[in-house]
Amino acid sequence: MQPSAFVLFGGTGDLAKRKIFPALYNLFLDGKLPERFAIVALGRKPFNDELFRQHVKESLGRFSRREGANAAAMAEFAACIQYHAMDAGDPQGYERLRSLLEQREEELGLTGNRLFYLSVAPEHFGPIAARIRQSGLADGGGWTRLVIEKPFGHDLASARALSAALHVSFPPEDVYYIDHYLGKPMVQNLQSLIASNPVLKAVLNNRYVANVQITASETVGVEERAGYYDRAGALRDMFQNHMLQLLMMIARRAEGYDKRQVMESVYPVNRDEAANHVVRAQYTAGSVAGRTVPGYLQEPGVDPGSATDTYFAARLMLDDPIWRGVPFYIRTGKRMKEKATKIVVVFKNPLESRLPEAPARNYLIVNIQPNPSLDFRLNLSGLDGELQPLSLQPANRGEEEPEAYELLLRDALLGDPTFFAKWEEIELSWKWVQPILDAFANRLAPLHTYPAGSNGPAAADHLLAEDGHVWFETAEANPAVGVSPAGETISVAYEH
Ligand SMILES: NC(=O)C1=CN([C@@H]2O[C@H](COP(=O)(O)OP(=O)(O)OC[C@H]3O[C@@H](n4cnc5c(N)ncnc54)[C@H](OP(=O)(O)O)[C@@H]3O)[C@@H](O)[C@H]2O)C=CC1
Ligand SMILES: O=C1O[C@H](COP(=O)(O)O)[C@@H](O)[C@H](O)[C@H]1O
């Protein structure tokens, strides 16, 4: 890796503390940072270097995946860090930052490669990018990259404005839009897994697949982020970015089909029809893992009359020869029964139309988290009539498993954009989402409720039932339910 400087706007913030510094630290422990490397953290709080290093060490003690404090290693890592207090709106601050960086680069023999990481609220992205450019910070003599945290806009128009503002100062190839779901090891492995398994590749198409279910359920509620979340909701917070990226990753199958093409092929849903294809809901009081928890409207910082969605589910169809006719059901929610992210491919069962008692279906389950694994539920009816699980787990590396931010930060330092979201994908995602936001704003889609600790609202079950399908967990609990009439491609409103 090339010698470089990592300049972190928002160095005093929550994300820096919980994710970015622990990721850099673990890369450091694994010898995966450049040998000559400087970190400059920025914020407005009045830290000096020593106090800030102490703050980072405390964060590592709390949030690093490696348990047990390694005081010597943490001290060595912290010594790479300098703190510079500046307001992002103050032009003088950038001048001082440039001098500090040049001095540091000279001390360490760095060659002017600079990565600027913007872990600040999105309204700062455009102005910071412009000031980096104007102040000459982007002309250090090496490469310059800009890593941007989500949210990439609040809607289609603001996302476009954001991208335009960034691209005035930085060419698109130097802007890395981070989506931490693309850093999850199982997501990163999907493509090679499918490419190296003809068995998988051959069956991932509308001849064999009845439907695909993509779920990211969380047990946590809004936590301390009500200020942000109450304006965002599940559709903006998780669906527009992480969930649609998961769709693109699985639907592209292996090679020959890029993520942008997948997103382009998704049939649009118009504002007035949105309620037929999506379900939004909000959690009420309930019990998660045996603990009683309040409803969303009782959470600190939430507007007591809020209509924000904490759950969102949708049916998406692709206009594409491989997937035409196969519904992709995607859902995400907070305060659900379990923390799990998975993609379930439900296969058709040709025997359904011929036998009075339909044997259970086959499934492929890509468990993304926790415990990344690939599970098959294979129907062994010829042997003992039971649906048999077959679980293929990668060797459990426990705390050795790198976190998403580690993989992504390393890629950004290496200049590898493969697992970063591309602007075109982001724009297409917002394009799909915008009519649904409009429907919500115009009260054209009902807001359902679900008790905390459940699998979501009944309306989401109906979404599948209309097509003759059921969510995987329902089918697993009762394999006899939810088989579609003939195992044929089902007909839905989108068909040409
Ligand atoms: N926290 C999370 O889990 C996630 C966060 N994100 C995104 O990451 C970004 C950062 O989030 P998070 O860390 O939670 O936010 P915080 O509110 O915890 O931190 C904000 C950071 O921005 C700095 N800041 C704010 N205003 C200015 C300014 N005018 N000049 C210079 N620095 C400023 C703050 O510095 P100081 O306090 O010193 O003034 C602080 O370091 C946001 O875009 C958020 O949406 C994305 C995914 C998850
Ligand atoms: O981006 C976000 O992701 C987290 C969930 O991430 P995970 O890696 O724990 O699955 C979510 O809680 C948060 O609201 C959202 O902003």
Coordinates of C-alpha atoms and ligand atoms in Angstrom, one line a residue:
M1 CA 0.0 0.0 0.0
Q2 CA 1.2 3.5 -0.7
P3 CA 2.2 5.8 2.1
S4 CA -0.8 8.0 2.7
A5 CA -2.7 10.4 5.1
F6 CA -6.2 9.7 6.3
V7 CA -8.1 13.0 7.1
L8 CA -11.2 12.4 9.1
F9 CA -13.9 15.1 9.2
G10 CA -16.2 14.2 12.1
G11 CA -13.4 12.6 14.0
T12 CA -15.1 13.4 17.3
G13 CA -18.5 11.9 16.3
D14 CA -20.3 8.7 17.1
L15 CA -19.4 6.9 13.9
A16 CA -15.8 7.6 14.2
K17 CA -15.8 6.3 17.8
R18 CA -17.8 3.1 17.1
K19 CA -16.7 2.1 13.6
I20 CA -13.9 4.2 11.9
F21 CA -11.2 4.2 14.6
P22 CA -11.8 0.5 15.6
A23 CA -11.6 -0.4 11.9
L24 CA -8.3 1.5 11.4
Y25 CA -7.0 0.0 14.6
N26 CA -7.8 -3.6 13.5
L27 CA -6.2 -2.9 10.1
F28 CA -3.2 -1.7 12.0
L29 CA -3.0 -4.8 14.1
D30 CA -3.3 -7.0 11.0
G31 CA -0.5 -5.1 9.3
K32 CA -2.9 -3.9 6.6
L33 CA -2.3 -0.1 6.9
P34 CA 0.5 1.5 4.9
E35 CA 3.8 1.3 6.7
R36 CA 4.0 5.1 6.5
F37 CA 0.6 6.4 7.5
A38 CA -0.8 9.5 9.2
I39 CA -4.3 10.1 10.6
V40 CA -5.6 13.6 11.1
A41 CA -8.9 13.8 13.0
L42 CA -11.0 17.0 12.7
G43 CA -13.9 18.3 14.8
R44 CA -14.9 21.5 16.6
K45 CA -14.4 20.2 20.1
P46 CA -11.3 21.5 21.9
F47 CA -9.1 18.4 22.1
N48 CA -5.4 18.5 22.0
D49 CA -3.5 15.5 20.5
E50 CA -2.9 13.8 23.8
L51 CA -6.5 14.1 25.0
F52 CA -7.8 13.0 21.6
R53 CA -5.5 10.0 21.6
Q54 CA -6.9 9.1 25.0
H55 CA -10.4 9.4 23.7
V56 CA -9.6 7.1 20.8
K57 CA -8.0 4.5 23.1
E58 CA -11.2 4.5 25.2
S59 CA -13.3 4.0 22.1
L60 CA -11.1 1.1 21.0
G61 CA -11.5 -0.5 24.4
R62 CA -15.3 -0.3 24.0
F63 CA -15.8 -0.9 20.3
S64 CA -12.9 -2.9 18.8
R65 CA -13.9 -6.4 17.8
R66 CA -10.7 -7.7 19.4
E67 CA -11.4 -8.2 23.1
G68 CA -8.8 -7.4 25.7
A69 CA -7.0 -4.1 25.7
N70 CA -3.6 -4.3 24.1
A71 CA -2.2 -1.1 25.7
A72 CA 1.1 -1.2 23.8
A73 CA -0.5 -1.7 20.4
M74 CA -3.2 0.9 21.1
A75 CA -0.5 3.4 22.2
E76 CA 1.5 2.7 19.0
F77 CA -1.7 3.1 16.9
A78 CA -2.8 6.3 18.7
A79 CA 0.6 7.9 18.0
C80 CA -0.3 8.0 14.3
I81 CA -3.2 10.4 15.1
Q82 CA -3.2 14.1 15.3
Y83 CA -6.1 16.3 16.2
H84 CA -7.0 19.5 14.5
A85 CA -9.9 21.6 15.8
M86 CA -11.7 23.5 13.0
D87 CA -15.1 24.5 11.9
A88 CA -15.9 23.0 8.5
G89 CA -17.2 26.4 7.4
D90 CA -14.0 28.3 8.3
P91 CA -11.7 28.8 5.3
Q92 CA -8.7 29.6 7.6
G93 CA -9.1 26.2 9.1
Y94 CA -8.3 24.6 5.8
E95 CA -5.2 26.7 5.4
R96 CA -4.0 25.5 8.8
L97 CA -4.9 22.0 8.0
R98 CA -2.8 22.1 4.8
S99 CA 0.2 23.3 6.7
L100 CA -0.3 20.7 9.3
L101 CA -0.6 17.9 6.7
E102 CA 2.4 19.1 4.7
Q103 CA 4.5 19.1 7.9
R104 CA 3.3 15.7 8.9
E105 CA 3.9 14.3 5.4
E106 CA 7.4 15.7 5.4
E107 CA 8.2 14.1 8.9
L108 CA 6.9 10.7 7.8
G109 CA 8.2 10.8 4.2
L110 CA 4.7 10.6 2.8
T111 CA 4.1 11.3 -0.9
G112 CA 1.0 13.5 -0.8
N113 CA -1.6 10.7 -1.1
R114 CA -4.6 11.9 0.8
L115 CA -7.9 10.3 1.7
F116 CA -10.6 12.6 3.1
Y117 CA -13.3 10.8 5.0
L118 CA -16.5 12.9 5.5
S119 CA -18.2 11.5 8.6
V120 CA -20.3 14.6 9.1
A121 CA -23.9 15.5 8.3
P122 CA -24.6 15.5 4.5
E123 CA -25.2 19.3 4.3
H124 CA -21.4 19.6 4.9
F125 CA -20.4 17.3 2.0
G126 CA -20.5 19.8 -0.9
P127 CA -19.0 22.7 1.0
I128 CA -16.2 20.6 2.5
A129 CA -15.4 19.1 -0.9
A130 CA -15.3 22.6 -2.4
R131 CA -13.0 24.0 0.3
I132 CA -10.7 21.0 0.1
R133 CA -10.3 21.8 -3.6
Q134 CA -10.0 25.6 -3.2
S135 CA -7.4 25.4 -0.4
G136 CA -5.1 23.2 -2.4
L137 CA -5.6 20.3 0.0
A138 CA -6.4 18.1 -3.0
D139 CA -3.1 19.0 -4.7
G140 CA -0.7 17.2 -2.4
G141 CA 1.2 15.7 -5.3
G142 CA -0.3 12.2 -4.9
W143 CA -3.8 10.8 -5.3
T144 CA -6.7 12.4 -3.5
R145 CA -9.9 10.5 -2.6
L146 CA -13.1 11.5 -0.9
V147 CA -15.1 8.9 1.1
I148 CA -18.7 9.9 1.8
E149 CA -20.9 8.5 4.5
K150 CA -24.6 8.1 4.0
P151 CA -27.3 9.5 3.8
F152 CA -26.6 10.4 0.1
G153 CA -29.6 12.8 0.0
H154 CA -33.0 12.9 1.6
D155 CA -34.8 12.3 -1.7
L156 CA -34.1 12.2 -5.5
A157 CA -33.7 15.9 -5.9
S158 CA -31.4 16.4 -2.9
A159 CA -29.3 13.4 -3.9
R160 CA -28.8 14.8 -7.4
A161 CA -27.9 18.2 -5.9
L162 CA -25.4 16.5 -3.6
S163 CA -23.8 14.6 -6.4
A164 CA -23.6 17.7 -8.5
A165 CA -22.0 19.7 -5.7
L166 CA -19.4 16.9 -5.1
H167 CA -18.6 16.5 -8.7
V168 CA -17.8 20.2 -9.2
S169 CA -14.8 19.6 -6.9
F170 CA -13.9 15.9 -7.4
P171 CA -14.1 13.7 -10.5
P172 CA -16.6 10.9 -9.9
E173 CA -13.9 8.2 -9.9
D174 CA -12.3 9.9 -6.8
V175 CA -15.6 9.9 -4.8
Y176 CA -16.2 6.7 -2.8
Y177 CA -19.8 6.3 -1.5
I178 CA -19.6 4.0 1.4
D179 CA -22.4 1.5 2.0
H180 CA -21.3 -0.7 4.8
Y181 CA -23.6 -3.6 3.7
L182 CA -21.3 -3.9 0.7
G183 CA -18.5 -4.5 3.2
K184 CA -20.0 -7.5 4.9
P185 CA -17.9 -10.5 4.0
M186 CA -20.9 -12.7 2.8
V187 CA -22.1 -9.9 0.5
Q188 CA -18.6 -9.5 -0.9
N189 CA -18.4 -13.2 -1.5
L190 CA -21.7 -13.6 -3.2
Q191 CA -20.4 -13.0 -6.7
S192 CA -17.5 -15.4 -6.6
L193 CA -19.6 -17.9 -4.7
I194 CA -22.1 -18.0 -7.6
A195 CA -19.5 -17.7 -10.3
S196 CA -17.6 -20.7 -8.9
N197 CA -20.7 -22.9 -8.4
P198 CA -22.4 -23.9 -11.7
V199 CA -25.0 -25.6 -9.5
L200 CA -26.0 -22.3 -8.1
K201 CA -25.7 -20.3 -11.2
A202 CA -27.8 -22.7 -13.2
V203 CA -30.8 -22.5 -10.9
L204 CA -30.8 -18.7 -10.2
N205 CA -33.4 -17.7 -12.8
N206 CA -37.1 -17.6 -13.4
R207 CA -37.3 -21.2 -14.6
Y208 CA -36.5 -22.5 -11.1
V209 CA -37.0 -19.7 -8.6
A210 CA -40.5 -18.9 -7.3
N211 CA -39.5 -15.8 -5.3
V212 CA -36.6 -14.2 -3.5
Q213 CA -36.9 -12.8 0.0
I214 CA -34.4 -10.3 1.3
T215 CA -34.6 -9.4 5.0
A216 CA -32.7 -7.1 7.3
S217 CA -34.4 -7.2 10.7
E218 CA -33.0 -5.5 13.8
T219 CA -33.9 -5.8 17.4
V220 CA -32.7 -2.3 18.3
G221 CA -35.1 0.6 18.2
V222 CA -34.3 4.1 17.3
E223 CA -31.6 4.3 20.0
E224 CA -30.2 7.8 20.5
R225 CA -30.7 8.8 16.8
A226 CA -34.3 10.0 16.9
G227 CA -33.3 13.5 15.6
Y228 CA -32.1 11.8 12.4
Y229 CA -34.3 8.8 12.2
D230 CA -37.6 10.5 12.8
R231 CA -36.9 12.5 9.6
A232 CA -35.6 9.4 7.7
G233 CA -37.5 6.3 8.5
A234 CA -36.8 2.7 7.4
L235 CA -37.3 3.5 3.7
R236 CA -34.6 6.1 3.6
D237 CA -32.4 4.7 6.3
M238 CA -32.1 1.1 5.2
F239 CA -34.1 0.4 2.1
Q240 CA -33.0 3.0 -0.4
N241 CA -29.3 2.1 0.2
H242 CA -28.5 -1.2 1.9
M243 CA -31.5 -3.3 0.8
L244 CA -31.4 -2.2 -2.8
Q245 CA -27.7 -2.9 -2.9
L246 CA -28.4 -6.4 -1.7
L247 CA -31.0 -6.8 -4.4
M248 CA -28.5 -5.7 -7.0
M249 CA -25.8 -8.1 -5.6
I250 CA -28.0 -11.2 -5.8
A251 CA -29.9 -10.4 -8.9
R252 CA -26.8 -9.7 -11.0
R253 CA -25.9 -13.4 -10.3
A254 CA -22.4 -13.8 -11.4
E255 CA -20.7 -11.9 -14.2
G256 CA -22.0 -10.2 -17.3
Y257 CA -24.6 -8.1 -15.6
D258 CA -23.7 -5.1 -13.6
K259 CA -25.6 -3.7 -10.6
R260 CA -26.7 -0.6 -12.5
Q261 CA -28.4 -2.9 -15.1
V262 CA -30.3 -4.7 -12.3
M263 CA -31.6 -1.4 -10.9
E264 CA -32.5 -0.1 -14.3
S265 CA -34.5 -3.2 -14.9
V266 CA -36.7 -2.9 -11.8
Y267 CA -40.3 -1.9 -12.8
P268 CA -41.1 1.5 -11.4
V269 CA -44.1 1.8 -9.1
N270 CA -46.1 4.9 -9.5
R271 CA -47.2 7.1 -6.6
D272 CA -50.9 6.1 -6.8
E273 CA -50.2 2.4 -7.0
A274 CA -47.6 2.4 -4.3
A275 CA -49.9 1.0 -1.6
N276 CA -50.4 -2.2 -3.7
H277 CA -46.7 -3.0 -3.7
V278 CA -45.3 -1.7 -0.4
V279 CA -46.1 -1.9 3.3
R280 CA -45.0 0.6 5.9
A281 CA -45.4 0.3 9.6
Q282 CA -44.3 1.5 13.0
Y283 CA -43.5 -0.5 16.1
T284 CA -45.7 -0.3 19.2
A285 CA -44.7 -1.4 22.7
G286 CA -43.7 -5.0 23.0
S287 CA -41.1 -7.4 24.2
V288 CA -37.7 -8.1 22.6
A289 CA -35.7 -11.0 23.9
G290 CA -37.7 -11.0 27.1
R291 CA -37.4 -7.3 27.7
T292 CA -40.3 -4.9 27.6
V293 CA -39.7 -2.0 25.3
P294 CA -41.7 1.1 24.5
G295 CA -43.4 1.9 21.2
Y296 CA -41.7 4.2 18.7
L297 CA -43.9 7.1 19.6
Q298 CA -42.8 6.8 23.2
E299 CA -39.1 6.8 22.3
P300 CA -37.1 9.9 23.5
G301 CA -36.8 12.5 20.8
V302 CA -39.5 11.1 18.6
D303 CA -42.4 13.4 17.7
P304 CA -45.4 11.9 19.5
G305 CA -47.5 12.3 16.4
S306 CA -44.8 10.9 14.1
A307 CA -45.9 8.9 11.0
T308 CA -42.3 7.7 10.4
D309 CA -41.9 4.1 9.1
T310 CA -39.8 1.9 11.3
Y311 CA -40.6 -1.1 9.0
F312 CA -40.8 -1.2 5.2
A313 CA -41.5 -4.0 2.9
A314 CA -41.9 -4.1 -0.9
R315 CA -42.4 -6.3 -3.9
L316 CA -40.1 -5.6 -6.8
M317 CA -40.2 -7.1 -10.2
L318 CA -37.4 -7.1 -12.8
D319 CA -38.0 -6.6 -16.5
D320 CA -35.2 -8.9 -17.5
P321 CA -35.1 -12.3 -19.2
I322 CA -33.5 -14.0 -16.3
W323 CA -35.8 -12.8 -13.6
R324 CA -39.0 -11.8 -15.3
G325 CA -42.0 -13.0 -13.3
V326 CA -40.0 -13.6 -10.1
P327 CA -41.1 -11.4 -7.2
F328 CA -38.3 -10.0 -5.0
Y329 CA -39.8 -9.3 -1.6
I330 CA -37.6 -7.0 0.5
R331 CA -38.2 -5.9 4.1
T332 CA -36.4 -4.2 6.9
G333 CA -37.5 -3.2 10.3
K334 CA -36.4 -2.1 13.7
R335 CA -37.5 -3.8 17.0
M336 CA -38.2 -7.1 15.2
K337 CA -37.9 -10.5 16.7
E338 CA -34.3 -11.2 15.7
K339 CA -31.2 -9.5 14.4
A340 CA -30.6 -11.1 11.0
T341 CA -29.8 -10.2 7.5
K342 CA -30.5 -12.9 4.9
I343 CA -31.4 -13.6 1.4
V344 CA -33.8 -16.6 0.9
V345 CA -34.2 -18.0 -2.6
V346 CA -37.4 -20.0 -2.7
F347 CA -37.4 -22.6 -5.5
K348 CA -40.4 -23.7 -7.5
N349 CA -41.7 -27.2 -6.9
P350 CA -43.0 -28.8 -10.0
L351 CA -44.6 -31.6 -8.0
E352 CA -47.0 -29.1 -6.4
S353 CA -49.4 -29.4 -9.4
R354 CA -49.3 -33.2 -9.5
L355 CA -49.5 -34.4 -5.9
P356 CA -52.4 -34.0 -3.6
E357 CA -50.1 -33.2 -0.7
A358 CA -47.4 -31.0 -2.1
P359 CA -44.0 -31.8 -0.7
A360 CA -42.1 -29.0 0.8
R361 CA -40.1 -26.6 -1.3
N362 CA -36.4 -26.2 -1.6
Y363 CA -34.6 -23.2 -0.3
L364 CA -31.2 -21.5 -0.6
I365 CA -30.5 -19.2 2.3
V366 CA -27.6 -16.8 2.2
N367 CA -27.1 -15.8 5.9
I368 CA -25.3 -12.5 5.8
Q369 CA -25.3 -11.9 9.6
P370 CA -25.0 -13.1 12.2
N371 CA -22.9 -16.2 11.4
P372 CA -22.4 -15.9 7.7
S373 CA -23.2 -19.2 6.0
L374 CA -24.9 -20.7 3.0
D375 CA -27.8 -23.0 3.9
F376 CA -29.8 -25.3 1.7
R377 CA -33.1 -26.8 2.7
L378 CA -33.3 -29.7 0.3
N379 CA -36.3 -31.8 -0.2
L380 CA -35.3 -35.4 0.3
S381 CA -38.8 -36.8 -0.4
G382 CA -37.4 -39.8 -2.2
L383 CA -35.5 -40.8 0.9
D384 CA -37.5 -40.0 4.0
G385 CA -40.0 -37.3 2.9
E386 CA -38.5 -34.7 5.1
L387 CA -37.1 -31.3 4.2
Q388 CA -33.5 -31.6 5.2
P389 CA -31.3 -28.7 6.2
L390 CA -27.8 -28.7 4.8
S391 CA -25.7 -25.9 6.2
L392 CA -22.4 -24.9 4.7
Q393 CA -20.6 -22.7 7.2
P394 CA -17.2 -21.1 6.5
A395 CA -14.7 -21.9 9.3
N396 CA -15.8 -19.7 12.2
R397 CA -13.3 -17.0 12.6
G398 CA -15.1 -15.3 15.5
E399 CA -13.3 -12.1 16.4
E400 CA -11.0 -12.7 13.5
E401 CA -13.8 -11.9 11.0
P402 CA -13.0 -8.5 9.7
E403 CA -15.8 -5.9 10.0
A404 CA -17.3 -4.2 7.0
Y405 CA -15.6 -0.9 7.7
E406 CA -12.2 -2.6 7.8
L407 CA -12.6 -4.1 4.4
L408 CA -14.0 -0.9 2.9
L409 CA -11.4 1.4 4.4
R410 CA -8.7 -0.8 3.1
D411 CA -10.2 -0.8 -0.4
A412 CA -10.5 3.0 -0.3
L413 CA -6.8 3.2 0.6
L414 CA -5.9 0.8 -2.2
G415 CA -8.1 2.7 -4.6
D416 CA -10.4 -0.3 -5.3
P417 CA -14.0 1.0 -5.8
T418 CA -15.5 -2.5 -6.4
F419 CA -17.5 -2.6 -3.1
F420 CA -18.5 1.1 -3.0
A421 CA -21.9 2.2 -4.3
K422 CA -21.7 4.0 -7.6
W423 CA -23.5 7.3 -8.1
E424 CA -25.6 5.8 -11.0
E425 CA -26.9 3.0 -8.6
I426 CA -27.7 5.6 -5.9
E427 CA -29.6 7.7 -8.4
L428 CA -31.6 4.8 -9.8
S429 CA -32.4 3.7 -6.2
W430 CA -33.7 7.1 -5.4
K431 CA -35.7 7.1 -8.6
W432 CA -37.4 3.9 -7.6
V433 CA -38.0 5.2 -4.1
Q434 CA -39.2 8.7 -4.9
P435 CA -42.8 7.9 -5.9
I436 CA -43.2 5.9 -2.7
L437 CA -41.9 8.8 -0.6
D438 CA -44.5 10.9 -2.5
A439 CA -47.2 8.4 -1.7
F440 CA -46.3 8.6 2.0
A441 CA -46.2 12.4 2.0
N442 CA -49.7 12.4 0.4
R443 CA -51.0 9.8 2.8
L444 CA -51.7 7.4 -0.1
A445 CA -50.3 4.4 1.8
P446 CA -51.5 3.3 5.2
L447 CA -49.2 3.3 8.2
H448 CA -49.6 -0.1 9.9
T449 CA -48.3 -1.1 13.3
Y450 CA -46.5 -4.1 14.7
P451 CA -45.6 -5.0 18.2
A452 CA -42.0 -4.8 19.1
G453 CA -40.5 -8.3 19.1
S454 CA -42.6 -9.6 16.2
N455 CA -41.9 -10.4 12.6
G456 CA -43.6 -7.2 11.4
P457 CA -47.2 -6.3 10.4
A458 CA -49.8 -8.7 9.0
A459 CA -50.0 -6.5 5.9
A460 CA -46.6 -7.7 4.9
D461 CA -47.9 -11.3 5.0
H462 CA -50.7 -10.3 2.7
L463 CA -48.3 -8.8 0.2
L464 CA -46.9 -12.3 -0.4
A465 CA -50.2 -14.1 0.0
E466 CA -51.6 -12.1 -2.9
D467 CA -49.0 -13.9 -5.1
G468 CA -49.5 -17.3 -3.3
H469 CA -46.3 -17.0 -1.3
V470 CA -45.3 -16.8 2.4
W471 CA -42.3 -15.5 4.2
F472 CA -39.7 -18.1 4.8
E473 CA -40.1 -18.2 8.6
T474 CA -43.8 -19.0 8.2
A475 CA -43.1 -21.7 5.7
E476 CA -40.4 -23.1 7.9
A477 CA -42.8 -23.2 10.9
N478 CA -45.4 -24.9 8.8
P479 CA -44.1 -26.4 5.5
A480 CA -47.6 -27.1 4.3
V481 CA -48.7 -23.5 3.9
G482 CA -48.2 -21.0 1.2
V483 CA -47.5 -23.1 -1.9
S484 CA -48.5 -21.4 -5.1
P485 CA -50.9 -23.3 -7.3
A486 CA -48.7 -24.8 -9.9
G487 CA -45.1 -23.7 -9.2
E488 CA -45.3 -21.8 -12.4
T489 CA -44.2 -18.2 -13.0
I490 CA -46.9 -16.3 -11.2
S491 CA -48.7 -13.6 -13.0
V492 CA -48.6 -10.1 -11.4
A493 CA -49.7 -6.7 -12.5
Y494 CA -46.4 -5.8 -14.0
E495 CA -46.3 -8.4 -16.7
H496 CA -46.2 -6.9 -20.2
Ligands
LIG1 N1 -23.5 6.9 13.8 C1 -23.9 6.0 13.0 O1 -24.2 4.8 13.4 C2 -24.0 6.3 11.5 C3 -23.8 7.5 11.0 N2 -23.8 7.7 9.7 C4 -23.5 9.0 9.1 O2 -22.2 9.4 9.4 C5 -22.2 10.8 9.6 C6 -21.7 11.1 11.0 O3 -22.6 10.6 11.9 P1 -22.3 10.6 13.5 O4 -20.9 10.3 13.8 O5 -23.3 9.7 14.0 O6 -22.7 12.1 13.9 P2 -22.3 12.9 15.2 O7 -23.4 13.9 15.4 O8 -22.0 11.9 16.3 O9 -21.0 13.6 14.8 C7 -20.9 14.7 13.9 C8 -19.5 15.0 13.7 O10 -19.5 16.1 12.8 C9 -18.7 17.2 13.4 N3 -19.2 18.5 13.0 C10 -20.5 18.9 13.0 N4 -20.6 20.1 12.5 C11 -19.4 20.5 12.2 C12 -18.8 21.7 11.7 N5 -19.5 22.8 11.4 N6 -17.5 21.7 11.5 C13 -16.7 20.7 11.7 N7 -17.2 19.5 12.2 C14 -18.5 19.5 12.5 C15 -18.8 17.0 14.9 O11 -17.7 17.6 15.5 P3 -17.8 18.3 16.9 O12 -18.8 17.5 17.7 O13 -16.5 18.2 17.5 O14 -18.3 19.7 16.7 C16 -18.8 15.5 15.0 O15 -17.4 15.0 14.9 C17 -23.6 11.3 9.3 O16 -23.7 11.7 7.9 C18 -24.4 10.1 9.6 O17 -25.7 10.2 8.9 C19 -24.1 6.7 8.8 C20 -24.4 5.4 9.2 C21 -24.4 5.1 10.6
LIG2 O1 -26.9 2.1 8.2 C1 -27.5 1.7 9.1 O2 -27.3 0.4 9.5 C2 -27.7 0.0 10.8 C3 -27.7 -1.6 10.7 O3 -26.4 -2.0 10.3 P1 -26.0 -3.5 10.7 O4 -24.6 -3.6 10.1 O5 -26.0 -3.6 12.2 O6 -27.0 -4.4 10.2 C4 -29.0 0.5 11.3 O7 -29.2 0.2 12.6 C5 -29.0 2.0 11.1 O8 -30.3 2.5 11.5 C6 -28.7 2.4 9.7 O9 -28.5 3.8 9.6

